[in-house]
Short mmCIF file of C-alpha atoms and ligand atoms in Angstrom, two decimals:
data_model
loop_
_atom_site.label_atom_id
_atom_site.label_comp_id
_atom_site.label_asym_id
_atom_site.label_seq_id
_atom_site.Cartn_x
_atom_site.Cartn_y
_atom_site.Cartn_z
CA UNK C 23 9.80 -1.62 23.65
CA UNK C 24 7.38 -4.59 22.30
CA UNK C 25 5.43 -4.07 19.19
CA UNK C 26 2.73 -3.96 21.61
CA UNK C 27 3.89 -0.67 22.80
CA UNK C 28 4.89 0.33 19.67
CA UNK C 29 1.19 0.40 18.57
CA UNK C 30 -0.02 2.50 20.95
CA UNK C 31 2.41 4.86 22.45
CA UNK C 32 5.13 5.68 19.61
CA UNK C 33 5.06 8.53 16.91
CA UNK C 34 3.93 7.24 13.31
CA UNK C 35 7.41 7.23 11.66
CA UNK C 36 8.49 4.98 14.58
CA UNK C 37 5.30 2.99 14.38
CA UNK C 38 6.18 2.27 10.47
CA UNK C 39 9.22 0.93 11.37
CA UNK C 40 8.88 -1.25 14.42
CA UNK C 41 5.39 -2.02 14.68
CA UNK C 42 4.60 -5.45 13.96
CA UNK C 43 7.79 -7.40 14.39
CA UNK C 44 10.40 -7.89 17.07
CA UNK C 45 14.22 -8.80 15.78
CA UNK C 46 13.95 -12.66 15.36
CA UNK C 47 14.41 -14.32 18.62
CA UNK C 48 16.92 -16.91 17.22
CA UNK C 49 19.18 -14.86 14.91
CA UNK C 50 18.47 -11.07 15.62
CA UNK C 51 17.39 -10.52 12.36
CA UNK C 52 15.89 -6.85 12.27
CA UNK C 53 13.84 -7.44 9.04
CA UNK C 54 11.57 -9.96 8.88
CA UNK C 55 12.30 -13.33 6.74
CA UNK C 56 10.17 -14.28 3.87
CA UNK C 57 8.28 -17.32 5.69
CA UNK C 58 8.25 -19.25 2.48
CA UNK C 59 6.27 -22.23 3.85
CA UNK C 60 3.11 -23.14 3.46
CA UNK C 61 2.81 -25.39 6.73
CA UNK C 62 4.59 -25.66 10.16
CA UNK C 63 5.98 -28.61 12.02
CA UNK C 64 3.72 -29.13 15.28
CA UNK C 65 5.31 -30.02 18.66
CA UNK C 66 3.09 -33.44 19.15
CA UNK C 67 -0.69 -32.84 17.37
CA UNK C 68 -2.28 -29.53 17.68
CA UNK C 69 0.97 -28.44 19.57
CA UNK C 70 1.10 -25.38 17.38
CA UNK C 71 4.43 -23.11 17.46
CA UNK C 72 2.89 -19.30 17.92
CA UNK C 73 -0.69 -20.30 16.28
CA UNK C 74 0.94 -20.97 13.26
CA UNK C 75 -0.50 -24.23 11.04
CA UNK C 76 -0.96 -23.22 7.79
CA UNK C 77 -0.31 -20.56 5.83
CA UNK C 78 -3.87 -19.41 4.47
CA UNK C 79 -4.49 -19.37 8.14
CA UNK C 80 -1.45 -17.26 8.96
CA UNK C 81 2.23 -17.01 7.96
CA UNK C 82 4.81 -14.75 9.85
CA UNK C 83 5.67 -12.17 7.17
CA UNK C 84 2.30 -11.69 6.66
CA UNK C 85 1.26 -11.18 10.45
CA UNK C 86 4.15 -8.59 10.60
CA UNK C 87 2.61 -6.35 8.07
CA UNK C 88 -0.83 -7.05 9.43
CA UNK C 89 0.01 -5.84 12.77
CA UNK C 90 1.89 -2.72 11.19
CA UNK C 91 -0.83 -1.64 9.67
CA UNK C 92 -2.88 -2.11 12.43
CA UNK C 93 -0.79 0.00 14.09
CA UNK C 94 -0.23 2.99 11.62
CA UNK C 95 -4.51 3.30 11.06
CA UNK C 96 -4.90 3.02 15.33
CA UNK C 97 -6.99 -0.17 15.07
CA UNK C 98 -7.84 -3.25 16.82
CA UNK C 99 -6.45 -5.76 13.77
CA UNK C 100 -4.85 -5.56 10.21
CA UNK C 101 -5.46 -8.09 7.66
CA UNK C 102 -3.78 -8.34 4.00
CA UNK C 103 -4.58 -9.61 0.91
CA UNK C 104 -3.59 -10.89 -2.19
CA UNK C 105 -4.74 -6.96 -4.21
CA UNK C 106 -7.45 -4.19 -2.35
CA UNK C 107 -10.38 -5.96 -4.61
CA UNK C 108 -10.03 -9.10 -2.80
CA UNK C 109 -9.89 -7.18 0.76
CA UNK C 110 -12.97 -5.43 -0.65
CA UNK C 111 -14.66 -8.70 -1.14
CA UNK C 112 -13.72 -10.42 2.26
CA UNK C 113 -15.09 -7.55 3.42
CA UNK C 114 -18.13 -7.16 1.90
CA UNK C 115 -19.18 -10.75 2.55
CA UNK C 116 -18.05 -10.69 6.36
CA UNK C 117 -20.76 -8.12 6.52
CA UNK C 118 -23.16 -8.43 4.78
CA UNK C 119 -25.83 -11.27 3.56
CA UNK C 120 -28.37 -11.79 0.59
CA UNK C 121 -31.13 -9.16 0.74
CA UNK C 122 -28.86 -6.30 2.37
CA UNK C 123 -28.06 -3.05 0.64
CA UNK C 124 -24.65 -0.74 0.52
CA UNK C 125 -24.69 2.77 0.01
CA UNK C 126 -21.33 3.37 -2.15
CA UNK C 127 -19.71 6.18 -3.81
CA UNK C 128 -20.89 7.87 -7.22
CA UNK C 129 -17.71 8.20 -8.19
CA UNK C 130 -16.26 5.10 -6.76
CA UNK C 131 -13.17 3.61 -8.27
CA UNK C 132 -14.41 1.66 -11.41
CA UNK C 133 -13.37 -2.22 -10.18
CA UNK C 134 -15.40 -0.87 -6.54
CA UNK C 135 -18.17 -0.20 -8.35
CA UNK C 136 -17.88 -3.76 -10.79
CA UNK C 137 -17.60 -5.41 -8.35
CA UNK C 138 -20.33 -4.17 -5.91
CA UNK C 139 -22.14 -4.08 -9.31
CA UNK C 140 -21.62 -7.12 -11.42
CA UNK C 141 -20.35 -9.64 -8.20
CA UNK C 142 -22.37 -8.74 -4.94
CA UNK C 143 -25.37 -7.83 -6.68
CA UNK C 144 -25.48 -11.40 -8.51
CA UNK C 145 -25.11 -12.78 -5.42
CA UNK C 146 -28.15 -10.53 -3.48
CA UNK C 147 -26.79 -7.39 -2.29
CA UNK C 148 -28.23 -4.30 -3.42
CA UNK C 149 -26.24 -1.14 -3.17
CA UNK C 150 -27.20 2.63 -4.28
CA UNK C 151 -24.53 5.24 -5.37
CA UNK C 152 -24.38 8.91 -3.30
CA UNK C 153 -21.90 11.63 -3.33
CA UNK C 154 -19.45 11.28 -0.54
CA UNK C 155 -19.25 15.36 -0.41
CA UNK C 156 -22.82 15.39 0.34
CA UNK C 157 -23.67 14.43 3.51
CA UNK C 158 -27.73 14.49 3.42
CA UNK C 159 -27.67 12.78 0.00
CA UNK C 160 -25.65 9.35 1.56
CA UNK C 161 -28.06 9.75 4.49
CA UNK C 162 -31.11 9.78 1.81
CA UNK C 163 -29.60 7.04 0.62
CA UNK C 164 -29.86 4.55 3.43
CA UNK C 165 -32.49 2.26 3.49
CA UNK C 166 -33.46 1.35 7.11
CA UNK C 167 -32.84 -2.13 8.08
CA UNK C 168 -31.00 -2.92 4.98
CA UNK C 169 -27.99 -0.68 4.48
CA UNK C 170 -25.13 -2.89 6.06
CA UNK C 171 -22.39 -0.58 4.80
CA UNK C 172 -22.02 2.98 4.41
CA UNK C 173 -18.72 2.70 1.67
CA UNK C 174 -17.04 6.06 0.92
CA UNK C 175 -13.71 6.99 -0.42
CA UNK C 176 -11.78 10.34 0.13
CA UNK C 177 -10.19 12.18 -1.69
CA UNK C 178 -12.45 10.15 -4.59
CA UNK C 179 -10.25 8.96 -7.86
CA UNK C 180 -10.22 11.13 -9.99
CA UNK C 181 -12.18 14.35 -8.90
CA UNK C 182 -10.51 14.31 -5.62
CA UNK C 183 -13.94 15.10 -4.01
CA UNK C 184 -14.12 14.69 0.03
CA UNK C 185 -15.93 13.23 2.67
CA UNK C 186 -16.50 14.25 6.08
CA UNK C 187 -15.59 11.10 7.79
CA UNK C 188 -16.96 12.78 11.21
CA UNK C 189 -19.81 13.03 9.91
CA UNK C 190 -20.99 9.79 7.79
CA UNK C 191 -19.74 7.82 10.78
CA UNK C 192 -22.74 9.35 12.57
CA UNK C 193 -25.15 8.95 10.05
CA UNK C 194 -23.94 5.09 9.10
CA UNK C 195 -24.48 4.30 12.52
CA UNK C 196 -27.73 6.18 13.07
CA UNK C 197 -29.04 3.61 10.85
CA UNK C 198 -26.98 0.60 12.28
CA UNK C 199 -24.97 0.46 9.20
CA UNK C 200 -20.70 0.32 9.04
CA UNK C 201 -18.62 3.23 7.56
CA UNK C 202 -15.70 1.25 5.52
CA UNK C 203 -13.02 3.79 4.19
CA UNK C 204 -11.16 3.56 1.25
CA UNK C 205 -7.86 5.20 2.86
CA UNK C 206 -5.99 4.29 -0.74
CA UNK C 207 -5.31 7.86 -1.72
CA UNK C 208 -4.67 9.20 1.44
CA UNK C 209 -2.29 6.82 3.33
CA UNK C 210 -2.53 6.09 6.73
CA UNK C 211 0.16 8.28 7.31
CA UNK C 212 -1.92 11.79 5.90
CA UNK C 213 -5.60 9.96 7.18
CA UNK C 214 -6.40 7.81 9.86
CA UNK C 215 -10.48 7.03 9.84
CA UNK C 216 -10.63 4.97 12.63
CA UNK C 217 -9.67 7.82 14.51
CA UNK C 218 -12.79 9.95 13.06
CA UNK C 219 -15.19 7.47 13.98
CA UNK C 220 -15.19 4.75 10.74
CA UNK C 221 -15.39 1.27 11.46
CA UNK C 222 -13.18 -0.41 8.87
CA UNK C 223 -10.39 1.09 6.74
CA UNK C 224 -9.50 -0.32 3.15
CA UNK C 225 -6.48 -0.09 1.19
CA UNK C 226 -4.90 -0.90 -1.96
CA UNK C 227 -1.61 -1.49 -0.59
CA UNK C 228 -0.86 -1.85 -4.47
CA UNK C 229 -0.62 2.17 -4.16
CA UNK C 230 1.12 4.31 -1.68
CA UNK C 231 1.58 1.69 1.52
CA UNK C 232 3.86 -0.08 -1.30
CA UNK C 233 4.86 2.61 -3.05
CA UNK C 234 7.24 1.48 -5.36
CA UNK C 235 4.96 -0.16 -8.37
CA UNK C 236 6.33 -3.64 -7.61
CA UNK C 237 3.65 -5.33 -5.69
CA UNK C 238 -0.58 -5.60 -6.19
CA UNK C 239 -1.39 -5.74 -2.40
CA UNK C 240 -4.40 -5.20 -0.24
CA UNK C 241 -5.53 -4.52 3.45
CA UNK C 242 -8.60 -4.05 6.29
CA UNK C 243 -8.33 -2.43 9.27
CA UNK C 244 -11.10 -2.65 11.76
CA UNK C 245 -11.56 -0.91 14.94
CA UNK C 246 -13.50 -3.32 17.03
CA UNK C 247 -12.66 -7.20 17.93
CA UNK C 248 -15.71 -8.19 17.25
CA UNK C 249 -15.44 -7.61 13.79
CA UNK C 250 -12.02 -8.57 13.23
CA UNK C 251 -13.33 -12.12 14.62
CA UNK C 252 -15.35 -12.20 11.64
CA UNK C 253 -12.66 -10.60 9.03
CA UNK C 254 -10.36 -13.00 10.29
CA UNK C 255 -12.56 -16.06 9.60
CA UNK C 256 -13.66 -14.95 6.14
CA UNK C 257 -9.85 -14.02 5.22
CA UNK C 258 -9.13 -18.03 5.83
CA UNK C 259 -12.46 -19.44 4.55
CA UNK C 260 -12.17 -17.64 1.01
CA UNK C 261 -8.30 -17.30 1.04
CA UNK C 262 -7.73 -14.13 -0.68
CA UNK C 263 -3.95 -13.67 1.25
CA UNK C 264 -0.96 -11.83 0.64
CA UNK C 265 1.54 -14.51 -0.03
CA UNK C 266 4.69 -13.91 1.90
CA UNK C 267 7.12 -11.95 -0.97
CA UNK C 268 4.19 -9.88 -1.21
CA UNK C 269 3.62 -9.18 2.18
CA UNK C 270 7.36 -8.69 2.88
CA UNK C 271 7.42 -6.53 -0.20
CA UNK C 272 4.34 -4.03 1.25
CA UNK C 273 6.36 -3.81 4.77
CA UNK C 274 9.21 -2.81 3.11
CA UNK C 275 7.23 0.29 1.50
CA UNK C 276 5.41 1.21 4.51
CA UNK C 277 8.60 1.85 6.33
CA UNK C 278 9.41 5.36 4.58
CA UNK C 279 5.30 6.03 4.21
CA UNK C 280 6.10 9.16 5.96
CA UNK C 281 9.19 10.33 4.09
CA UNK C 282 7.70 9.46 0.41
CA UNK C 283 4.12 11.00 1.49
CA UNK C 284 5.50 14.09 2.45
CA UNK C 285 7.71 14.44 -0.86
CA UNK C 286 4.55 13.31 -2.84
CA UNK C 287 2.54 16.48 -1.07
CA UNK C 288 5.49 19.11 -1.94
CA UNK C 289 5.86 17.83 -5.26
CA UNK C 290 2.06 17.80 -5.97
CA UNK C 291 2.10 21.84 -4.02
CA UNK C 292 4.91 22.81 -6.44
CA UNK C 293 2.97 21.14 -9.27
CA UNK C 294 -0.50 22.94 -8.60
CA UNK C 295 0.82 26.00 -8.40
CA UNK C 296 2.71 25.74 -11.90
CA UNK C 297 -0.63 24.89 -13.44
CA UNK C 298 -2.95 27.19 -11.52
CA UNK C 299 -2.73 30.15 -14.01
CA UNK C 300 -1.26 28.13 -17.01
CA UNK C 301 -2.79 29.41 -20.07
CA UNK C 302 -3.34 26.08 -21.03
CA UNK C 303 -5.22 24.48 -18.12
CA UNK C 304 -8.69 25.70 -17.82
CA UNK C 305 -9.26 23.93 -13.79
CA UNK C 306 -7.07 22.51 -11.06
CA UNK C 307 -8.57 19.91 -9.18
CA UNK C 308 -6.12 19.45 -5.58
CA UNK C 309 -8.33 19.41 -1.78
CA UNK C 310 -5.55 21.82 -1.16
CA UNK C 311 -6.39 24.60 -3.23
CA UNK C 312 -9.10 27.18 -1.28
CA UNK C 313 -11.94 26.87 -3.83
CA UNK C 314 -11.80 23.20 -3.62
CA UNK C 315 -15.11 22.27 -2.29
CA UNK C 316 -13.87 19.99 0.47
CA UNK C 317 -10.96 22.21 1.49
CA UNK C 318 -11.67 23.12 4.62
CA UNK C 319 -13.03 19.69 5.58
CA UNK C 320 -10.04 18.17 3.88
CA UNK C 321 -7.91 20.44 6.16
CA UNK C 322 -9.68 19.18 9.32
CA UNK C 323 -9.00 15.56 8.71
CA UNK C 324 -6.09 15.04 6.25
CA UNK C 325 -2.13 15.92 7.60
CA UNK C 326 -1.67 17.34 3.99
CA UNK C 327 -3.81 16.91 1.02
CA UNK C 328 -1.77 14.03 -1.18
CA UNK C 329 0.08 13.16 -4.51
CA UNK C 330 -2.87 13.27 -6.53
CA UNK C 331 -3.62 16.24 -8.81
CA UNK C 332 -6.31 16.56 -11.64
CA UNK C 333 -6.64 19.03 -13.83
CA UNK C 334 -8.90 19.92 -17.41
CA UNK C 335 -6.92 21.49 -19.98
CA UNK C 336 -8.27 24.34 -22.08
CA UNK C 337 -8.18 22.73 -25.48
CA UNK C 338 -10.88 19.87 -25.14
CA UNK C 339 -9.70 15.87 -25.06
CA UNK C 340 -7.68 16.13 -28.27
CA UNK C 341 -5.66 18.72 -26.07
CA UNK C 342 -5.58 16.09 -23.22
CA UNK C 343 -4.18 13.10 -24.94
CA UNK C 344 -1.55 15.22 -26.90
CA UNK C 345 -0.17 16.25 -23.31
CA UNK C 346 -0.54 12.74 -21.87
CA UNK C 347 1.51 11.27 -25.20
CA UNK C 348 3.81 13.79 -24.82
CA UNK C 349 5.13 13.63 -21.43
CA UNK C 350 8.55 12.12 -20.55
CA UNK C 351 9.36 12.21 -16.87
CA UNK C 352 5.91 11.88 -16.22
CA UNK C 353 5.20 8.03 -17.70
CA UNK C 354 1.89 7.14 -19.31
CA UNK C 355 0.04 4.70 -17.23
CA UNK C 356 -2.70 3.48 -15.15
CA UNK C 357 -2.52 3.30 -11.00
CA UNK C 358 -0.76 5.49 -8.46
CA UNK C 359 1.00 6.05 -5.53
CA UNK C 360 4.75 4.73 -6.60
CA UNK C 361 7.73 7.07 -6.11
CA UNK C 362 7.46 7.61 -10.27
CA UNK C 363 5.21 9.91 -11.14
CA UNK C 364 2.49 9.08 -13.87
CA UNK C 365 0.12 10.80 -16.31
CA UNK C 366 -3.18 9.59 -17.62
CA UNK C 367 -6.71 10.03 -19.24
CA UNK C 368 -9.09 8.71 -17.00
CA UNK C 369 -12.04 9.22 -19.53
CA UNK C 370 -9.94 6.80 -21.99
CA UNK C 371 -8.30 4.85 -19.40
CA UNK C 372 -9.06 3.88 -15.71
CA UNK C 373 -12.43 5.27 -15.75
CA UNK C 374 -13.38 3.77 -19.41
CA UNK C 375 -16.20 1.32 -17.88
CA UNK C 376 -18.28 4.19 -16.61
CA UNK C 377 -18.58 6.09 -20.01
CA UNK C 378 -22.13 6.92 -20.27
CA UNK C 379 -22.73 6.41 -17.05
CA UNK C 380 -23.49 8.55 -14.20
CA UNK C 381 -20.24 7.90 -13.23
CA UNK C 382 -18.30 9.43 -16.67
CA UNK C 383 -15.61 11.80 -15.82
CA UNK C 384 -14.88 14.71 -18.77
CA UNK C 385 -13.13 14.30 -21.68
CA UNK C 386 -10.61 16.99 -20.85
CA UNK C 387 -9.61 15.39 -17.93
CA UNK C 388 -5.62 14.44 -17.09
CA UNK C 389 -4.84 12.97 -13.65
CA UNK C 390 -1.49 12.99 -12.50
CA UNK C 391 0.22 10.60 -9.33
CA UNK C 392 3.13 12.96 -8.77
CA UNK C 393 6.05 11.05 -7.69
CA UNK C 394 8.89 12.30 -5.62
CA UNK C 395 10.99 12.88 -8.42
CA UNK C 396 13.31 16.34 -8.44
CA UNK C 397 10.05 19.02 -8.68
CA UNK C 398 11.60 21.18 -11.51
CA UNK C 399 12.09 18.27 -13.87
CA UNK C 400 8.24 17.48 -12.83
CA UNK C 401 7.53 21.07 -14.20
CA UNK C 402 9.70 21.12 -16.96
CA UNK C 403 8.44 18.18 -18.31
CA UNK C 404 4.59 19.46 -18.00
CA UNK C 405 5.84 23.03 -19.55
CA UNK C 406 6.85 21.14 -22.95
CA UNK C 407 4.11 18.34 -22.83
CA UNK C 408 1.30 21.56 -22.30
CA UNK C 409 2.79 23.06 -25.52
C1 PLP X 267 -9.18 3.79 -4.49
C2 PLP X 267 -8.93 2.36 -4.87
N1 PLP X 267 -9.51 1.39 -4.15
C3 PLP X 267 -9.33 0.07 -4.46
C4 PLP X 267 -8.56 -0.31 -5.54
C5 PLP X 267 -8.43 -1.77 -5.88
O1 PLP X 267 -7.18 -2.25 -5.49
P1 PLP X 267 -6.33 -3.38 -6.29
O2 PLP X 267 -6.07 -2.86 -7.67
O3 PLP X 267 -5.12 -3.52 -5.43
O4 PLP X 267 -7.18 -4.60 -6.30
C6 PLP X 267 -7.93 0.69 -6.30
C7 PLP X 267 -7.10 0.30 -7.47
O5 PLP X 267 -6.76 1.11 -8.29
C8 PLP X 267 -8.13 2.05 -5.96
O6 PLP X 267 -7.56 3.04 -6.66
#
């Protein structure tokens, strides 16, 4: 079967671990090599071998995760990058010109938000922050003939609120705007919002498509050709790329996506209910608890609801840094989505930039990445740290 086929007719778990590359035609090797080149010999001039002239332009390992991850998020083309702020960028300039306007997130992840911020906004594009839970507000949001880009992220980092992807699809293009999706927390393999009607789907590959902390990564995925014709040209002209350990590094970690994702989801399960009821935590914040308020829209469109759980402790932020210093299994640390699991305080840490903004998260807030870890060693560790 060619990875062709592979893209559109095989189960995901296959998908992750075909799609993309064919065993080399001259040695039968089943991974691909690390293309460590930067240019190609050419068979007379402009005879080029497979397209390939120049790395920026393309390189093998990289075109073998691209077209994986085409293939897990059902688009038309995948294109990675050198970390998901640089795919953000590409983005953001293949789309849209001085004098346009984005609606983003209000609780966007803090370098989305500095750089739509303190980089775009330099450079002439406006952008207003909405609520991704709330559909009419993003729609009130829009400015006609401006918005370019209706940007949303679900679940959001690190109140885990939802958007109906269904839904803001119709209203972005109503207006003639794009939806992008931040896919980062979900994975392709729980989410796929080309499938719900977005037009382009972002990742921090850095997170769970790698998976194992050991690579900053970044990727688009767009559903139309048009489009990818123009993410294509601005991935060469600015030159943002995953270099080839990198990429080769990312494919590794996509093929067991499935497995780790569905570890991360029982782990996070096992972990929510051990807090739900702890004398000690005063609110659980997981899509797959009932009186979340995106459950049930979170059930529609996510497999299962993900690794991430946030939770407010009952004895203010002194109580929530004591915890996060006193964890062992769980390691003290910004990002997400590797197989360890880690503990921080956003208000302190990741989301430190947005204190006294809009955009401040409370001071009693922990977020834990659950890894796949062995679950009662997970709880153990949070029984002692809770105190
Ligand atoms: C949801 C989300 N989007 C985008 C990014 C940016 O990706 P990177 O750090 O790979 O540039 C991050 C990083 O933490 C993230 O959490």
């Amino acid at each position: 079967m060619s990875g062709q086929q592979h893209r559109h007719k095989s189960g995901f778990e296959t998908r992750a671990i075909h799609a993309g590359y064919e065993p080399d035609a001259a040695t039968g090797a089943v991974i691909p090599p690390i293309y460590a080149t930067s240019t190609y010999k050419q068979d007379g001039v402009g005879g080029l071998r497979g397209g390939y002239e120049y790395s920026r332009s393309a390189n093998p390992t990289r075109a073998a995760l691209e077209g994986n991850i085409a293939a897990l998020e059902e688009g038309e083309r995948g294109f990675a990058f050198a970390s998901g702020l640089a795919a953000e960028d590409t983005l953001i300039r293949s789309v849209c010109r001085p004098g346009d306007h984005a609606v983003i997130p209000d609780d966007a992840y803090g370098g989305t938000y500095r750089l739509f911020d303190k980089v775009e906004k330099v450079w002439g594009l406006d952008h207003s922050p909405a609520p991704v839970s709330d559909v009419a507000a993003v729609r009130a949001a829009i400015r006609p003939g401006e918005t370019k880009l209706v940007w949303v992220e679900t679940p959001t980092n690190p109140m885990l609120n939802i958007g109906d992807i269904e839904a803001l699809a119709a209203v972005a293009h109503d207006a003639g705007a794009l939806l992008v999706v931040d896919n980062t927390f979900a994975s392709p393999y729980l989410q796929q919002p080309l499938t719900l009607g977005a037009d382009v789907v972002l990742h921090s590959t850095t997170k769970y498509c790698g998976g194992h902390s050991d690579v900053v990564g970044g990727a688009l995925v767009v559903r139309d050709l048009e489009l990818a014709e123009k993410v294509g040209f601005h991935q060469n002209a600015i030159g943002g790329v995953a270099g080839p350990f990198d990429a080769w590094l990312t494919l590794r970690g996509l093929r067991t996506l499935a497995l780790r994702m569905d570890r991360h989801c029982d782990n996070a399960e096992k972990v929510v209910d051990f807090l739900v009821g702890h004398p000690k935590v005063a609110q659980v914040i997981y899509p797959g608890l009932a009186e979340h308020p995106g459950h049930e829209v979170a059930t529609r469109q996510m497999k299962r609801y993900g690794g991430i759980v946030s939770f407010r402790v009952s004895g203010g932020e002194q109580h929530a840094l004591d915890v996060c210093a006193a964890t062992e299994v769980f390691t003290l640390g910004e990002s997400l989505g590797g197989v360890e699991s880690l503990i921080e305080h956003p208000g302190r840490m990741t989301h430190a930039s947005v204190a006294g903004t809009d955009l401040e998260v409370p001071a009693d807030l922990i977020r834990l990445s659950v890894g796949i870890e062995t679950a009662d060693d997970l709880l153990g560790d949070l029984e002692r740290a809770l105190g």
